[in-house]
Amino acid sequence: MKNKLIYLSVAMVFAVFTSCKNEVSTDSGSVEPKVYEGKEISSEFDAEIDKLIAQMTIEEKIGMLHGNSMFTSGGVKRLGIPELKMADGPLGVREEISRDSWAPAGLDNDFATYYPAGGGLAATWNADLAYTFGNSVGQELRARDKDMLLSPAINIIRTPLGGRTYEYLTEDPFLNKKIAVPLIVGLQDNDVMACVKHFAANNQETNRDFVDVQIDERTLREIYLPAFEAAVKEAKAYSIMGAYNKFRGEYLCENDYMLNKVLRDEWGFKGVVVSDWAAVHTTVKTLKNGLDIEMGTPKPFNEFFLADKLIAAAKAGEISETEINKHVKRILRVLFQVKAMGGKDRAKGSIATEAHYQDAYKIASESVVLLKNDNNALPLKLDGVKSIAVIGNNATKKNALGGFGAGVKTKREVTPLEGLKNRLPGSIKINYAEGYLERYDEKNKGKLGDITLNGPVTIDQLDPTKLQEAIDAAKKSDVVIIFAGSNRDYETEASDRRNLKLPFGQEELIKKVIAVNPKTIVVMIAGAPFDIQDLSKKTSALVWSWFNGSEGGNALADVLLGKINPSGKLPWTMPKSINDSPAHATNSFPGGTSVNYSEGILVGYRWFDTKKIEPLYPFGYGLSYTTFAFDNAKTDKKEYAAEETIAVSVTVKNTGKVEGKEVVQLYSSKSDSKITRADKELKGFQKVMVKAGASETVTIKVPVKELAYYDVKTKKWIVEPGNYTLKLGSSSRDIKKEVVVTIK
Ligand code: BGC
């Protein structure tokens, strides 16, 4: 009876959700992905812009090409040109920073919504939620009267150890672009600019200030650039951030190949290129090679490379005024585009509203990944349960701020413990124990990258009193939930992790708790893979959550209690061992002054599948409280020409007792290819809601050009003719149906 009630409430929640319909239903009743496309930068104001430029002094022009405060570049007051106002970042609009230092400005009107970090958003595999994310944060940006959000961060996750794994989206270029594009479109729909970062090949934090990344051209085009290319061509992103590192010998903020040739000449980018903070190294070269605005950390702003030095270079004739005008014009165009100029009504926005918290909730609730659920341990059945032990520092840890890098100052961050308190009936007693202590090496605190070093007390040491409290709580409770994982001090920008080990002695703690109470559910809160192989054997239920935003704790509690049926899927591979991962198996991480991506195109699951290495949990994996069967997979035709689109349809039947969402994933394989190819590559996906016992038909459209490889000799995308197997599955390793098509 109680179960029935839980199922009923599941149905009610889903009924509410489906009223804001995510998918496009076609006449034939089939569900298809929506297409997102941004608005091109208009040339409507060009004459006015030219007139303005004609009135500007060289000093005024150059004033627009560099930071004049921490997060603004200069305007020209007498001509009505405002400063260009920026804000971090990927987790929501960062609090106001002082004009000339990193110290918070101390405002009381800059509390914002904290949105789920990149990994969580990508784990939804829901492009419509990516639009919601962008649109919601865009409104907050306007409410803060800013022009540009330094987001999204879309570098490929090359190694699980990468410090920004939590902030980036995925290891797969297709999922990457399908989340990035709607996010950018949603954001820019609010009269603001996205600043897509970090262009490009910024896939590690170790030596990021100077490491020279070597990637072969095909890999660059097929793995590391597609999301940036789609951000420019489809989402029409108004700005791009140049990365810190070098690429093929040149810093990315002065990289002629990447900024002029690829970004502008090939992709037709019309917006502005902004440097990462203090990523500029030269004056004339930087400007000529494509950067528009230099931003940075505190030193007198006139000492920036694109400040006094550029004025001197212009006066010495080392750079022409025409060249300078070109950059100024780009900036003016985007200012007009977002209505910071031109007198048009501009979106006003709103911030930290209940509606925005609910946007964060929706994203979080679709991001949680159910990794293991033996004997239906979840959702928690509360019949007869009088007490629950909640164990772990992560039950109360907040992650809106932390570590090095952009966070959000928020009035609402519901922790896992608070979420449970909000959602559990008052009659159930919660016995909380912290269990483990966060331990950082004090002597290295503040020294980026070294916080995880072993100090006099190792970071893995459990505190005996804390351990005993946890064991006592577990013993006296009917059920145990351990909130483990990491946090944003441990996973941080500017530092890669040293290994996949769970820090702070958590593994020992969890094993000891399971020994006294086998009814233990382990919930990981982390943004990147950890070695949980042993734990996954010991626990009957394993859940993965993320740095999951203002409503993360409520969403998690709703998943654990069955109000939300989990539908998150891993956006990266969870390896059994770090040495199984491509960058490590090929011994090509982190390199020294230079790093060569020697695994080539075999990044993430492409490596694991091609080399037949079994991961702990594969890319695209995630369970549900129900089960799905795929049937009747077919394509609209058998043969296609290069410019055609393949429509692949499949019926998804919910074979369980509760409604739920499944992500249909479509991978392509070409086993007889003349070139090296990955065993399979993601080419389409669609999340679909299916009622218990019902079926839905999903149609995924694959433009034949998605099957192309990049041919280095001709510098063209080529679709190899012949047969391709299209594999439909619920993860990269759980392929349920296959259809073969022929490309002419
Ligand atoms: C980061 C960027 C960020 C910038 C400004 C840099 O350290 O790499 O992602 O937008 O700082 O805070």
Tab-separated table of N, CA and C in Angstrom, residues 2 12 80 114 145 148 153 164 240 246 290 381 396 465 473 503 522 526 531 551 554 611 618 633 696 704 708 731:
chain	number	residue	atom	x	y	z
A	2	LYS	N	1.852	1.256	0.913
A	2	LYS	CA	2.752	2.394	1.030
A	2	LYS	C	3.480	2.621	-0.312
A	12	MET	N	2.144	11.963	-9.800
A	12	MET	CA	1.703	13.360	-9.703
A	12	MET	C	2.819	14.324	-10.061
A	80	GLY	N	28.950	58.002	-25.202
A	80	GLY	CA	27.834	57.137	-24.797
A	80	GLY	C	28.132	55.650	-24.940
A	114	TYR	N	22.241	29.244	-7.457
A	114	TYR	CA	23.378	28.363	-7.744
A	114	TYR	C	22.820	27.210	-8.583
A	145	ASP	N	22.687	43.560	-14.182
A	145	ASP	CA	23.095	44.576	-15.152
A	145	ASP	C	24.437	44.273	-15.815
A	148	MET	N	27.916	40.120	-20.228
A	148	MET	CA	28.563	38.883	-20.677
A	148	MET	C	28.741	37.914	-19.519
A	153	ALA	N	31.613	26.499	-19.942
A	153	ALA	CA	32.955	25.930	-20.025
A	153	ALA	C	32.813	24.549	-20.659
A	164	ARG	N	39.015	20.629	-13.564
A	164	ARG	CA	37.752	21.284	-13.933
A	164	ARG	C	36.733	20.299	-14.490
A	240	ILE	N	33.972	34.432	-27.166
A	240	ILE	CA	34.769	33.219	-26.932
A	240	ILE	C	35.931	33.630	-26.048
A	246	LYS	N	49.268	26.881	-24.394
A	246	LYS	CA	49.715	27.015	-25.784
A	246	LYS	C	49.124	25.884	-26.606
A	290	GLY	N	44.322	37.868	-33.420
A	290	GLY	CA	42.883	37.652	-33.271
A	290	GLY	C	42.230	37.952	-31.949
A	381	LYS	N	11.947	2.350	1.108
A	381	LYS	CA	10.585	2.017	1.552
A	381	LYS	C	10.527	2.388	3.038
A	396	THR	N	26.310	17.670	4.806
A	396	THR	CA	26.078	19.072	5.173
A	396	THR	C	26.983	20.046	4.417
A	465	THR	N	37.047	9.496	17.041
A	465	THR	CA	35.755	9.863	17.642
A	465	THR	C	34.674	9.953	16.580
A	473	ALA	N	25.764	5.592	15.186
A	473	ALA	CA	24.551	6.050	14.476
A	473	ALA	C	24.033	4.944	13.559
A	503	PRO	N	39.166	10.655	-0.960
A	503	PRO	CA	39.994	11.226	0.112
A	503	PRO	C	39.341	11.104	1.499
A	522	VAL	N	24.891	4.173	-0.441
A	522	VAL	CA	25.996	5.125	-0.608
A	522	VAL	C	25.633	6.131	-1.692
A	526	ALA	N	30.029	14.320	-6.175
A	526	ALA	CA	31.327	14.634	-6.775
A	526	ALA	C	31.104	15.057	-8.211
A	531	ASP	N	37.618	6.203	-7.697
A	531	ASP	CA	37.747	4.750	-7.651
A	531	ASP	C	36.737	4.214	-6.631
A	551	GLU	N	19.027	23.683	-5.199
A	551	GLU	CA	18.001	22.732	-4.795
A	551	GLU	C	18.507	21.288	-4.807
A	554	ASN	N	17.172	18.817	-2.117
A	554	ASN	CA	15.759	18.437	-2.289
A	554	ASN	C	15.604	17.435	-3.429
A	611	LYS	N	39.471	-0.563	-27.472
A	611	LYS	CA	40.523	-1.426	-26.895
A	611	LYS	C	39.937	-2.563	-26.063
A	618	PRO	N	29.979	2.450	-17.664
A	618	PRO	CA	30.255	3.044	-18.968
A	618	PRO	C	29.609	4.412	-19.187
A	633	ALA	N	13.023	-0.979	-34.092
A	633	ALA	CA	13.992	0.026	-34.550
A	633	ALA	C	14.033	0.017	-36.070
A	696	GLU	N	6.416	4.681	-26.186
A	696	GLU	CA	6.566	5.939	-26.935
A	696	GLU	C	7.519	5.674	-28.087
A	704	VAL	N	23.515	12.854	-42.409
A	704	VAL	CA	24.582	11.947	-42.853
A	704	VAL	C	25.949	12.579	-42.601
A	708	ALA	N	30.692	11.810	-40.864
A	708	ALA	CA	31.941	12.114	-41.563
A	708	ALA	C	33.150	12.037	-40.634
A	731	SER	N	22.960	2.782	-22.859
A	731	SER	CA	24.283	3.278	-22.485
A	731	SER	C	25.196	2.866	-23.626
